[in-house]
Coordinates of C-alpha atoms and ligand atoms in Angstrom, one line a residue:
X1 CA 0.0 0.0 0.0
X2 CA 1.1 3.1 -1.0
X3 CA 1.6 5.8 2.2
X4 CA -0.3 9.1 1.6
X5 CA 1.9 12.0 0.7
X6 CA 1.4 14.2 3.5
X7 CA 1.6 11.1 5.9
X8 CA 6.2 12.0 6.3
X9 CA 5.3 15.8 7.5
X10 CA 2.9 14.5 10.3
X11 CA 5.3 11.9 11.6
X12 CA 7.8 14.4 11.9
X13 CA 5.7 17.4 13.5
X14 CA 4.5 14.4 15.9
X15 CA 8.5 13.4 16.5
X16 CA 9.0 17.1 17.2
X17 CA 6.4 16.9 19.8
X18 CA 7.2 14.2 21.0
X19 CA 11.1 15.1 21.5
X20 CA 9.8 18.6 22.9
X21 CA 7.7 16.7 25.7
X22 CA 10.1 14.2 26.5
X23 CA 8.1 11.5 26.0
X24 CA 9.9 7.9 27.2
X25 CA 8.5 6.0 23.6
X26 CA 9.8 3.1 24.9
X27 CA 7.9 2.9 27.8
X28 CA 4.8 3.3 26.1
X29 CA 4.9 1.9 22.6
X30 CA 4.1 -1.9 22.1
X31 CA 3.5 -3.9 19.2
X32 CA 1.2 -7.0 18.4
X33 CA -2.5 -7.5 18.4
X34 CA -3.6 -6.0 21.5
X35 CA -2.0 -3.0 21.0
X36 CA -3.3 0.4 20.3
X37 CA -2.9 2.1 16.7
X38 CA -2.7 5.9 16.9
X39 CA -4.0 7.0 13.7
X40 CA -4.2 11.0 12.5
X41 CA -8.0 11.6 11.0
X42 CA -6.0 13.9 8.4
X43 CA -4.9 11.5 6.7
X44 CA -6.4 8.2 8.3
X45 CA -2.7 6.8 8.8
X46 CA -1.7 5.0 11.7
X47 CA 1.4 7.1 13.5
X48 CA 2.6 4.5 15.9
X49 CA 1.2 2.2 18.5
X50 CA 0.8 1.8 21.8
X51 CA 0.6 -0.5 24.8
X52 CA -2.9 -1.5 26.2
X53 CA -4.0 -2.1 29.4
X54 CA -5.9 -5.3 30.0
X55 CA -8.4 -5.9 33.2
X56 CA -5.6 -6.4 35.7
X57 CA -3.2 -3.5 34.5
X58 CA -6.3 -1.1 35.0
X59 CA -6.8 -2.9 38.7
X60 CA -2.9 -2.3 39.8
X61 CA -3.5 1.0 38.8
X62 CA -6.5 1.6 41.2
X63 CA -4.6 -0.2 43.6
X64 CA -1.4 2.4 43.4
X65 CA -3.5 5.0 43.3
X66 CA -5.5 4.2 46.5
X67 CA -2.2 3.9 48.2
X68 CA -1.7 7.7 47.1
X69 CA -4.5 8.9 48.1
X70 CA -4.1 7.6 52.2
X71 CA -1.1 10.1 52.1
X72 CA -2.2 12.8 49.4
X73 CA -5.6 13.1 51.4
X74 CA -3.3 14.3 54.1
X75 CA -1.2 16.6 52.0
X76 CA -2.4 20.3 53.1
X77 CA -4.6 21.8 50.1
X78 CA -2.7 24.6 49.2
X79 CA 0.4 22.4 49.1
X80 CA -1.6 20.1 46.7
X81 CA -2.1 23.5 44.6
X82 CA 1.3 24.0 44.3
X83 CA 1.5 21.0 42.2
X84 CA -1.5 22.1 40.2
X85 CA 0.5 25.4 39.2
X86 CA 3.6 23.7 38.4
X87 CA 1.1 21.9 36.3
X88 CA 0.1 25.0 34.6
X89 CA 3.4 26.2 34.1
X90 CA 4.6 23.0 32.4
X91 CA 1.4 23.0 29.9
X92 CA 2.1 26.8 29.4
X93 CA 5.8 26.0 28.4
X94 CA 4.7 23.3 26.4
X95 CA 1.4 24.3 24.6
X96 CA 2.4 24.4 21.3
X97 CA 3.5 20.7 21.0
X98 CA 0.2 19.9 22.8
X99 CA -2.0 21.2 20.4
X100 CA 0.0 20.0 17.7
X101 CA -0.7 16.7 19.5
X102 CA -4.3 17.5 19.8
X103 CA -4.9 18.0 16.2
X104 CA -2.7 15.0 14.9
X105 CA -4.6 13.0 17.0
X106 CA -8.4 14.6 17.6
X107 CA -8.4 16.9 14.0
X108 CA -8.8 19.8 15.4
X109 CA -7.4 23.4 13.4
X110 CA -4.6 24.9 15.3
X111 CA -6.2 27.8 16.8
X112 CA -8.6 25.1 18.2
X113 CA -6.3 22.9 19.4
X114 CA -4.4 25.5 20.8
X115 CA -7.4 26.7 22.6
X116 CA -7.9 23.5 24.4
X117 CA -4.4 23.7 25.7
X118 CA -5.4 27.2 27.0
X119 CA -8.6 25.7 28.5
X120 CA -6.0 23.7 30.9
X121 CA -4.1 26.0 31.9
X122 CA -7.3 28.0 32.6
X123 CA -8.3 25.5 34.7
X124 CA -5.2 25.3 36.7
X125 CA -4.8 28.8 37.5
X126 CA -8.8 28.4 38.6
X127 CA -8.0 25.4 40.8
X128 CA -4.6 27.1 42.3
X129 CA -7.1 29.2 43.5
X130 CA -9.3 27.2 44.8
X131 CA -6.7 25.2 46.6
X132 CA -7.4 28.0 49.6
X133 CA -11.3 28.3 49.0
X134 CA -12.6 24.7 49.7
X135 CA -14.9 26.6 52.3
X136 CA -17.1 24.4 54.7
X137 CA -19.9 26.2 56.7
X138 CA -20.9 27.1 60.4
X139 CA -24.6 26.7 61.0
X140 CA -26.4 28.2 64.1
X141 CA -27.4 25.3 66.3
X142 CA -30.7 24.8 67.5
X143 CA -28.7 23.6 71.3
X144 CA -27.0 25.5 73.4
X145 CA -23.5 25.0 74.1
X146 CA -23.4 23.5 70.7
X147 CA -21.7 24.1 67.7
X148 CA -22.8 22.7 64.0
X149 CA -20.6 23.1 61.2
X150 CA -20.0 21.4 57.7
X151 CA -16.6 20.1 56.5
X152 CA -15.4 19.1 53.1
X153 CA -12.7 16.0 53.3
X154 CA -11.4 14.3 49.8
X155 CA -13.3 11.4 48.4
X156 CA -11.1 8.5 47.2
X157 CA -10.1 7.8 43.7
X158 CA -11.7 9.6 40.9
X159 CA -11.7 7.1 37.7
X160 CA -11.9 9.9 34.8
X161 CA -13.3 8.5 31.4
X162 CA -13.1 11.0 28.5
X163 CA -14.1 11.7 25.0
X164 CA -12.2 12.1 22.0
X165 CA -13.6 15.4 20.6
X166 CA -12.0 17.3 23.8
X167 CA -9.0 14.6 24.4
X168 CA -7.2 16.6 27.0
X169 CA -9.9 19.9 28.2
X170 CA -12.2 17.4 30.1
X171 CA -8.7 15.6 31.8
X172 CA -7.6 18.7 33.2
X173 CA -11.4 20.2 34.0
X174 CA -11.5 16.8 36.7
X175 CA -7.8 16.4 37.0
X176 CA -6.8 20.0 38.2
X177 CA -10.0 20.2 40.8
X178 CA -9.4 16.7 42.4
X179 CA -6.1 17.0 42.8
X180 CA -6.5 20.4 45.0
X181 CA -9.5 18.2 46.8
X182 CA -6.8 15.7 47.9
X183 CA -8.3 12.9 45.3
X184 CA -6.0 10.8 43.3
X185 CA -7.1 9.9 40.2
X186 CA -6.7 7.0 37.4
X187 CA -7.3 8.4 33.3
X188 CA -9.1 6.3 31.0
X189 CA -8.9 9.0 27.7
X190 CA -10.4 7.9 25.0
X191 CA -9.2 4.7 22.8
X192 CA -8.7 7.3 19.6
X193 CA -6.4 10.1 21.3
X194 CA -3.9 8.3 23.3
X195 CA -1.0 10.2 22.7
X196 CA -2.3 13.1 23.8
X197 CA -3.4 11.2 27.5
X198 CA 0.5 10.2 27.7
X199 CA 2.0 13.5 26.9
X200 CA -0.5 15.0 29.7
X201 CA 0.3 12.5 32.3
X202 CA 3.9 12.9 31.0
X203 CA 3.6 16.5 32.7
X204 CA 1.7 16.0 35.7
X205 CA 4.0 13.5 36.6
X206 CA 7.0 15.9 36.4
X207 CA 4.5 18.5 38.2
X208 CA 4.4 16.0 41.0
X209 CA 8.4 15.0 40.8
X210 CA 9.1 18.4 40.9
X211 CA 7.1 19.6 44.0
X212 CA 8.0 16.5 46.3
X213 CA 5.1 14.7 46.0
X214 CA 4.2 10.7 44.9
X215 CA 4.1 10.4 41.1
X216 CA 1.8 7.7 41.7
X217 CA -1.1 10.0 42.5
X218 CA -2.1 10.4 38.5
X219 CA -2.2 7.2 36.7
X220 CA -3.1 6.7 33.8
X221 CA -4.7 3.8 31.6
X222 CA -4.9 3.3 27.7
X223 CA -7.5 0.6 26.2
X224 CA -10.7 0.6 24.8
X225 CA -14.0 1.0 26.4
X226 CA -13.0 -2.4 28.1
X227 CA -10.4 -0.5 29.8
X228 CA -13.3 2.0 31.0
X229 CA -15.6 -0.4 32.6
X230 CA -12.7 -2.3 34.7
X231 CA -13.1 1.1 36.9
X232 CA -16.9 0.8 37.4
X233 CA -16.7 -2.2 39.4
X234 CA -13.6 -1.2 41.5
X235 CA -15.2 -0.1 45.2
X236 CA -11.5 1.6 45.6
X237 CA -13.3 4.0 42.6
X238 CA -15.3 6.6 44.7
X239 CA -16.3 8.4 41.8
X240 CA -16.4 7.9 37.9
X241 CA -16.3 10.9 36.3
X242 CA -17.4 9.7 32.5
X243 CA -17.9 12.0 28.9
X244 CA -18.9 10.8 26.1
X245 CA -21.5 9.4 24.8
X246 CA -25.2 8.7 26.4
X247 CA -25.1 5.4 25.2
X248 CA -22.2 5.5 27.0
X249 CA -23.5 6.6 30.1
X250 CA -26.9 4.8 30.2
X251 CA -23.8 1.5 30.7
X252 CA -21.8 3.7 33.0
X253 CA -24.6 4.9 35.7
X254 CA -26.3 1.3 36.9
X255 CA -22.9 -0.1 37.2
X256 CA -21.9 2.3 39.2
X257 CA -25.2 3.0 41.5
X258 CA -25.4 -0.7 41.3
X259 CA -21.9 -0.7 44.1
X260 CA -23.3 3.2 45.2
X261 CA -20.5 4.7 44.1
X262 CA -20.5 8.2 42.4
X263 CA -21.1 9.1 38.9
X264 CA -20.4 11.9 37.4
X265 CA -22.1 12.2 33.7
X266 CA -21.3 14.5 30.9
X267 CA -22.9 13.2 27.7
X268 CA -24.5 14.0 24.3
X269 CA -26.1 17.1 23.5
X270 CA -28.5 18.3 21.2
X271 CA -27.8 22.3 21.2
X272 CA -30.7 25.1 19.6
X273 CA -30.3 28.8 19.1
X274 CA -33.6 30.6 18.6
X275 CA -33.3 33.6 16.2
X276 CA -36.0 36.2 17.9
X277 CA -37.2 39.0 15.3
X278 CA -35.5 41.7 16.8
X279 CA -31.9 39.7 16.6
X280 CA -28.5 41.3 15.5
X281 CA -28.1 39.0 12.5
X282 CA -24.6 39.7 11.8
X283 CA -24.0 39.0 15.0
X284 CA -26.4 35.6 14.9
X285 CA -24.7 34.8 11.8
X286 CA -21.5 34.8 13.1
X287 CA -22.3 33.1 16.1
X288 CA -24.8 30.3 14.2
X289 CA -21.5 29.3 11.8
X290 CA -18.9 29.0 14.5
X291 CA -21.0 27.3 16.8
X292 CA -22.5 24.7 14.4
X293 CA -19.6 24.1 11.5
X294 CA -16.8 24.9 13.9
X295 CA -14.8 21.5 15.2
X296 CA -16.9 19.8 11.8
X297 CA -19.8 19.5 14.5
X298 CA -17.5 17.7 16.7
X299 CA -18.5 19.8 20.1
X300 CA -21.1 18.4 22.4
X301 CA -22.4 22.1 22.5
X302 CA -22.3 22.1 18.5
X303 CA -25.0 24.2 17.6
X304 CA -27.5 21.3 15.6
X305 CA -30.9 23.0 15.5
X306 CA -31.8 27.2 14.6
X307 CA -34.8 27.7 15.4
X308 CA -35.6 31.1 13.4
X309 CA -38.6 33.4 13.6
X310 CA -40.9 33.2 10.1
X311 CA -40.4 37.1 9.5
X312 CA -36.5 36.4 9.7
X313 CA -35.9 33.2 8.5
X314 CA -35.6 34.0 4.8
X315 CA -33.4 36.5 4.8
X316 CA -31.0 34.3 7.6
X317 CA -31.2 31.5 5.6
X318 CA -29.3 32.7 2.3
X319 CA -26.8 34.7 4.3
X320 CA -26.1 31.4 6.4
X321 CA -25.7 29.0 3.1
X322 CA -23.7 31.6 1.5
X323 CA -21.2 31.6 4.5
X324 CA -21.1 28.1 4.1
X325 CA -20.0 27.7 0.8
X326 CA -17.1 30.3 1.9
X327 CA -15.8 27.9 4.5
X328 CA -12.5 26.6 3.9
X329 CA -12.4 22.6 4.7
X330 CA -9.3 20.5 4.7
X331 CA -5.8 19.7 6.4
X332 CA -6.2 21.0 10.0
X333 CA -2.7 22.3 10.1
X334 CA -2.9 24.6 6.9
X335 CA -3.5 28.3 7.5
X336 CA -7.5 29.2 6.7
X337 CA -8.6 25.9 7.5
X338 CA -12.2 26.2 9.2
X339 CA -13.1 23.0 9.3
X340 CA -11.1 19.6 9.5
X341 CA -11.9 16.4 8.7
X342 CA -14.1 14.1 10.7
X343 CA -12.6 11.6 13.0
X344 CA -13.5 8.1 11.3
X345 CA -15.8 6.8 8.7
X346 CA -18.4 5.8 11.4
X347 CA -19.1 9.6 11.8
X348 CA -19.2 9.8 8.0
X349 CA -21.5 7.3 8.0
X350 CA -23.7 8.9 11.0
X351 CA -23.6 11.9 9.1
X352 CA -24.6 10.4 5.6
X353 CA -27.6 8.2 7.4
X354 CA -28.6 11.0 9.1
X355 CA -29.2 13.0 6.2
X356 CA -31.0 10.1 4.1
X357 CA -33.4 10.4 7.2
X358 CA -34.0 14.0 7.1
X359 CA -35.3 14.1 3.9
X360 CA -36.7 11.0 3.6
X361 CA -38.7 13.1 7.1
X362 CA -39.7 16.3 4.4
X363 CA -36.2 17.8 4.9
X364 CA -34.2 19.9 2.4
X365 CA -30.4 20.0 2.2
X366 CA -29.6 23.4 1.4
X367 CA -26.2 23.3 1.2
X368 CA -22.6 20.8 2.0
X369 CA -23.6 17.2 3.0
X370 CA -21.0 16.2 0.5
X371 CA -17.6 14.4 1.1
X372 CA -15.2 17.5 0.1
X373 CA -13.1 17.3 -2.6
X374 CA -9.5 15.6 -1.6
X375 CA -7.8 18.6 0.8
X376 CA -4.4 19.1 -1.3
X377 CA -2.1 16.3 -0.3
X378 CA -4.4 14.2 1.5
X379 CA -6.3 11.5 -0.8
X380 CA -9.9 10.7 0.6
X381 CA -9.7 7.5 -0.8
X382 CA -6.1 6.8 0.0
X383 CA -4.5 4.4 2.8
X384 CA -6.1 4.2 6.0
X385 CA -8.7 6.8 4.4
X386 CA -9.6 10.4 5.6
X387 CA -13.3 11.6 5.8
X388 CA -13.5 15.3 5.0
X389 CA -17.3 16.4 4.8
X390 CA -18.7 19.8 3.5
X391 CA -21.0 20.8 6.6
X392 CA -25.0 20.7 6.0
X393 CA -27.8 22.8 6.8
X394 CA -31.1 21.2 6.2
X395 CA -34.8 22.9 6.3
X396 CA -37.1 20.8 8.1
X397 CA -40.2 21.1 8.1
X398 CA -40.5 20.4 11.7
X399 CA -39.8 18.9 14.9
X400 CA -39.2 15.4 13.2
X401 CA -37.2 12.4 14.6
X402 CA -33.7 13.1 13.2
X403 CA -33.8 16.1 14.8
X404 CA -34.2 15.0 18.1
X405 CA -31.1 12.7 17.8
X406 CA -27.4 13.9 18.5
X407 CA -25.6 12.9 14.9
X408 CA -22.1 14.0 15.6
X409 CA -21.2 15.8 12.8
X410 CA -22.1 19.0 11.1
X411 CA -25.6 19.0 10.1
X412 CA -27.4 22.2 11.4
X413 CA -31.7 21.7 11.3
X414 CA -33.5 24.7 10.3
X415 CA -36.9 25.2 12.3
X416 CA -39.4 27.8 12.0
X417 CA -41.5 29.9 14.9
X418 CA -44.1 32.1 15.3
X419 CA -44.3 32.8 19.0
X420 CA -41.9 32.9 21.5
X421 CA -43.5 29.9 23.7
X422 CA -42.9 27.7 20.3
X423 CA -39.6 28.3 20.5
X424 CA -39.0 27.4 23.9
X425 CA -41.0 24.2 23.6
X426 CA -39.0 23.6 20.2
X427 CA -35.5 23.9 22.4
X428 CA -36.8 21.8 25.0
X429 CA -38.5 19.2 22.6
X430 CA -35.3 16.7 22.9
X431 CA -34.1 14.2 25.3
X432 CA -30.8 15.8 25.4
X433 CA -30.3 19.2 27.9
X434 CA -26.9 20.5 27.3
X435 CA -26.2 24.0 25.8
X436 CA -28.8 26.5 24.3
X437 CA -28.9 29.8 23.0
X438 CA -30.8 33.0 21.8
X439 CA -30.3 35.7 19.6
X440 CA -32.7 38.9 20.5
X441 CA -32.1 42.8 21.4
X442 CA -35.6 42.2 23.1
X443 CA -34.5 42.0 27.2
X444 CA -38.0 40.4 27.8
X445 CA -37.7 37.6 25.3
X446 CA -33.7 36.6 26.7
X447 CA -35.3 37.0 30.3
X448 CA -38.2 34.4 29.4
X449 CA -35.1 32.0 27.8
X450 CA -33.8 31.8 31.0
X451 CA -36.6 32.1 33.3
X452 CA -37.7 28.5 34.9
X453 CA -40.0 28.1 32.2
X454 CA -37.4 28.9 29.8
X455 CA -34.7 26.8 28.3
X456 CA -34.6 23.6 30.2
X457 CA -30.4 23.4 29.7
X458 CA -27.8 23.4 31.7
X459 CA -26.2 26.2 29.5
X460 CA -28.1 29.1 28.4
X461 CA -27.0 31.7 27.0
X462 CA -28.0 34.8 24.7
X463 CA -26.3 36.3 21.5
X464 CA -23.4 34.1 21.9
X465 CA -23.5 30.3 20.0
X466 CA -23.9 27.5 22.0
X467 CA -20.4 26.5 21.9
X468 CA -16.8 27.9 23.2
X469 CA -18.0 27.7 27.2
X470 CA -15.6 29.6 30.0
X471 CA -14.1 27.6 32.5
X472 CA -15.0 30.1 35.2
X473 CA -18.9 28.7 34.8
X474 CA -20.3 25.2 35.9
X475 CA -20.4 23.1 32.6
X476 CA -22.6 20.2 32.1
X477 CA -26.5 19.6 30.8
X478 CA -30.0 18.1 32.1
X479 CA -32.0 14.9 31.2
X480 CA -29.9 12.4 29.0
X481 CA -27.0 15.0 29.0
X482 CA -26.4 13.3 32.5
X483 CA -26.7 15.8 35.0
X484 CA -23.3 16.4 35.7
X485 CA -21.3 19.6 36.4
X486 CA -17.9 20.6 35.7
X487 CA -14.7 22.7 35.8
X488 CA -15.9 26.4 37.5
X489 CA -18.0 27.5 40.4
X490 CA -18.7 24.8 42.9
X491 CA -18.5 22.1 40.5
X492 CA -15.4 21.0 42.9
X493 CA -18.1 19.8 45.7
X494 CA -18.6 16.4 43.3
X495 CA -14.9 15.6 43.9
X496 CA -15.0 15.8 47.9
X497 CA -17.4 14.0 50.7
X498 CA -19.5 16.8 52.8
X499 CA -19.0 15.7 56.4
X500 CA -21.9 17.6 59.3
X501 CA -20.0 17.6 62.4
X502 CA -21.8 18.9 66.0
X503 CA -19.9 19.9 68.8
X504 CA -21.2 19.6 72.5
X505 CA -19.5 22.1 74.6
X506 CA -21.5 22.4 77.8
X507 CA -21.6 20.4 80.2
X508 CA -25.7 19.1 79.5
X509 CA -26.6 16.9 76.9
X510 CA -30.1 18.0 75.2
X511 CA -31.6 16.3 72.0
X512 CA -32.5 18.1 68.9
X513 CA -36.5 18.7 68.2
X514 CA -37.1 19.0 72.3
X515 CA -36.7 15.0 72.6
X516 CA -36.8 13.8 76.3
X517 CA -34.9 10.7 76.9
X518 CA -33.9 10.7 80.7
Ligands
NAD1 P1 -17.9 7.4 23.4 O1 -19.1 7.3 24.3 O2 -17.7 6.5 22.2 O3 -16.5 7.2 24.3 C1 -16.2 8.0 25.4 C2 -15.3 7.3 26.3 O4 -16.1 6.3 27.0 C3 -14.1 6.6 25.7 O5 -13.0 6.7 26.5 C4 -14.6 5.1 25.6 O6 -13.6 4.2 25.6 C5 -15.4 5.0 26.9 N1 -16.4 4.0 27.0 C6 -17.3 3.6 26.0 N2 -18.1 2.6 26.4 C7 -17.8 2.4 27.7 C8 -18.2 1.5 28.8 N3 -19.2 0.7 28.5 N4 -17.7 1.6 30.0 C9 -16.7 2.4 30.2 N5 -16.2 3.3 29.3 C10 -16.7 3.3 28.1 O7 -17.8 9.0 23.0 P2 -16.9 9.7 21.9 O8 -17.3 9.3 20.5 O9 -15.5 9.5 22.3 O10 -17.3 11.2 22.1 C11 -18.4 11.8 21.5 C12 -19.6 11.9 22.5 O11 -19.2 12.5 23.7 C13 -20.7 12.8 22.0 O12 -21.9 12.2 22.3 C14 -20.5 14.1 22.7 O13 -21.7 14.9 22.8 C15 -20.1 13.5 24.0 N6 -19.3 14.6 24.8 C16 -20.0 15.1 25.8 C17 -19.3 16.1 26.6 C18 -20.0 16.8 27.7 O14 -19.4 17.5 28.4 N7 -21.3 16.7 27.9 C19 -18.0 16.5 26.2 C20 -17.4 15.9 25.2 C21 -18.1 14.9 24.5

């Protein structure tokens, strides 16, 4: 088989990387059937491959990393910051080789990928932080001579799970916040970016090294979803943070409840913008494009439904397919690129079945749907195969069953409305509950988006896309999203056990509620 042409430049920017991160290969690469091929979705070619972890490798690493944990649970908090920044230092020093990883490996263009390696240092610098805020509370006691308060103490082991679309954001979003809660933690990344799992672990061992501390307490584990459900069954697992899919999570959650242990789910969304009549559309078109096209529709908070108001939605609709057919599509790593390439034929496939559906259901492709034409260098059909799709908007004529289905690739569903309450019960109409958003200069229609009755995400937001979420903010969605929240605010209280202490200080022992038991 012939190698595809471009396949020599990425194996030596990944070398470069590599060199730059100091990556042992040895102690990672491994050959024969078990192994795991690293293949770029560029060109579809495998880079190297790696060594897997079977059932009992995952175990000795819950078991090393519950050892941690009896002496990092005892490590001061701020102390357990300090490796946290030296974290963020190391990812700062070394961002550029981590998003070049990040887009060999997940697709993603470079300012992209170089955005998810400021998203962890973000994170950091927000959990450095934290490191002297894990506040508990006093509470007035109903006794006298008594004091009632509320401590936070670390949990255990975390088991993190995570997605390929955001193959090292999601890490460091758990990873930087249970560390500073005195968790250790055991990373299962996903089975289709494991290079970028090594490099990170790579670092956050040296952040440990370097700060005194036990390497041990970040270990990580590379497999399949095989790998993955070895930690649902471990009791030493106190909580399983998992993204990804729901069909993912509807496996995850019972197994887990099933021991009562902790879950902690971030799955598939199903994201809306409505388009009220008195919207900036320049600024809604904008906003629509990045958040649905951007990442090929590879976001959880991809924008997949626009749900536009009937005196708007035919002057939006030509502006939108016209900015579509401007979008630049191809190699990740060449300057202009908007949009990359998907990450394997089975998201072609979704994306091609998903159309057949829509219009078979009344809908209209107005524009992209196509495999693009061979991105210079890269041949579509070549060795190993690359799957580079022009992205699709579709009129529907309604709420209709495709569109109540995450398809996870860029297919954006046009909707009509007439009133407001339409809208709303358009957004809400889906068994997903991630990221929502409206466009409107009208302060009483972005009031009622986010009123109670409103949009029934856990992200809502107005004229901004659904997509491109701070770290500063809880992240995470409603219904078969999961439930979960991470990264800012108090998202850290999931990593940590709340313990209710009372203290009797007088010298009489009276019972709560006026009880008399002498
Ligand atoms: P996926 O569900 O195929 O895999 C995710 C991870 O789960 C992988 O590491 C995989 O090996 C593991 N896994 C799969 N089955 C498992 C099982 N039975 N037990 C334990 N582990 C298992 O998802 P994907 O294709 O990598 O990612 C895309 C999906 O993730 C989309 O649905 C997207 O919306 C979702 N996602 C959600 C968020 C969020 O924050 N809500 C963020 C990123 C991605």
């Amino acid at each position: 088989m012939t190698e595809n042409p471009i396949q020599p430049s990425l194996r030596r920017l990944l070398a470069e990387a590599l060199a730059e991160l100091r990556i042992d290969q040895g102690a990672w690469t491994g050959e024969g059937p078990d192994s795991l091929a690293v293949r770029t979705p560029i060109t579809g070619g495998e880079l190297l491959r790696l060594k897997a972890d079977d059932g009992q490798g995952v175990a000795a690493s819950v078991a090393a990393a519950h050892t941690a944990f009896l002496a990092w649970r005892e490590v001061p908090a701020p102390a357990r910051g300090a490796v946290v920044r030296r974290l963020g230092e190391l990812l700062r020093e070394h961002k550029t080789a981590l998003a070049a990883l990040v887009t060999l490996e997940a697709g993603k263009i470079t300012t992209e990928a170089l955005g998810e390696a400021q998203e962890m240092i973000d994170v950091c610098e927000f959990a450095v932080g934290l490191s002297r805020q894990l506040y508990g509370k006093t509470i007035a006691s109903e006794r006298p001579g008594h004091a009632l308060r509320e401590t936070w103490h670390p949990l255990g082991v975390v088991g993190v799970i995570s997605a390929f679309n955001f193959p090292v954001a999601v890490w460091a979003w758990n990873t930087a916040l249970a560390l500073v809660c005195g968790d250790t933690v055991v990373w299962k990344p996903s089975e289709l970016t494991p290079l970028t799992a090594v490099a990170c672990h790579g670092l956050l061992r040296r952040a440990l090294e370097d700060t005194g501390n036990d390497p041990n307490t970040h270990q990580l584990v590379l497999g399949g979803p095989g790998a993955g459900e070895a930690l649902l069954d471990d009791p030493r697992v106190a909580l399983v943070s998992a993204t990804g899919s729901t069909r993912m999570g509807r496996e995850v959650a019972p197994r887990v409840a099933a021991r009562f242990g902790r879950s902690l789910l971030e799955l598939g969304g199903n994201n809306a913008a409505v388009v009220a009549p008195s919207a900036d559309l320049d600024l809604a078109l904008r906003g629509v494009v990045f958040a649905a096209a951007g990442t090929a529709g590879q976001r959880c908070t991809t924008l997949r439904r626009l749900i536009v108001h009937e005196s708007v939605v035919e002057e939006l609709v030509p502006r939108l397919v016209s900015a579509y057919q401007g979008l630049r599509i191809g190699n990740p790593l060449s300057e202009g690129v908007l949009v990359g390439p998907l990450i394997h034929r089975g998201a072609y496939e979704g994306m091609a079945k998903a159309l057949e559906q829509a219009q078979h259901e009344g809908g209209k492709v107005l524009v992209g749907g196509e495999r693009a034409p061979t991105p210079p260098g890269c041949a579509a059909d070549g060795p190993g195969e690359s799957y580079y799709v022009s992205p699709a908007i579709v009129r529907m004529p309604g709420h209709t069953a495709v569109v109540a289905q995450e398809t996870f690739a860029p297919i954006l569903y046009v909707l009509a409305y007439a009133e407001l309450d339409e809208a709303i019960a358009l957004n809400n109409a889906v068994p997903q509950g991630l990221s929502s958003a409206i466009f409107t200069n009208d302060v009483r229609e972005a009031e009622r988006f986010l009123s109670a009755s409103g949009s029934d995400c856990g992200i809502a937001n107005v004229n901004i896309g659904t997509s491109g979420a701070e770290i500063g903010g809880a992240f995470g969605g409603e219904k078969e999203t999961g439930g979960g929240r991470e990264s800012g605010s108090d998202s850290w209280k999931a990593y940590m056990r709340r313990c209710t202490a009372t203290v009797n200080y007088s010298a009489e022992l009276p019972l709560a509620q006026g009880v008399d038991f002498s």
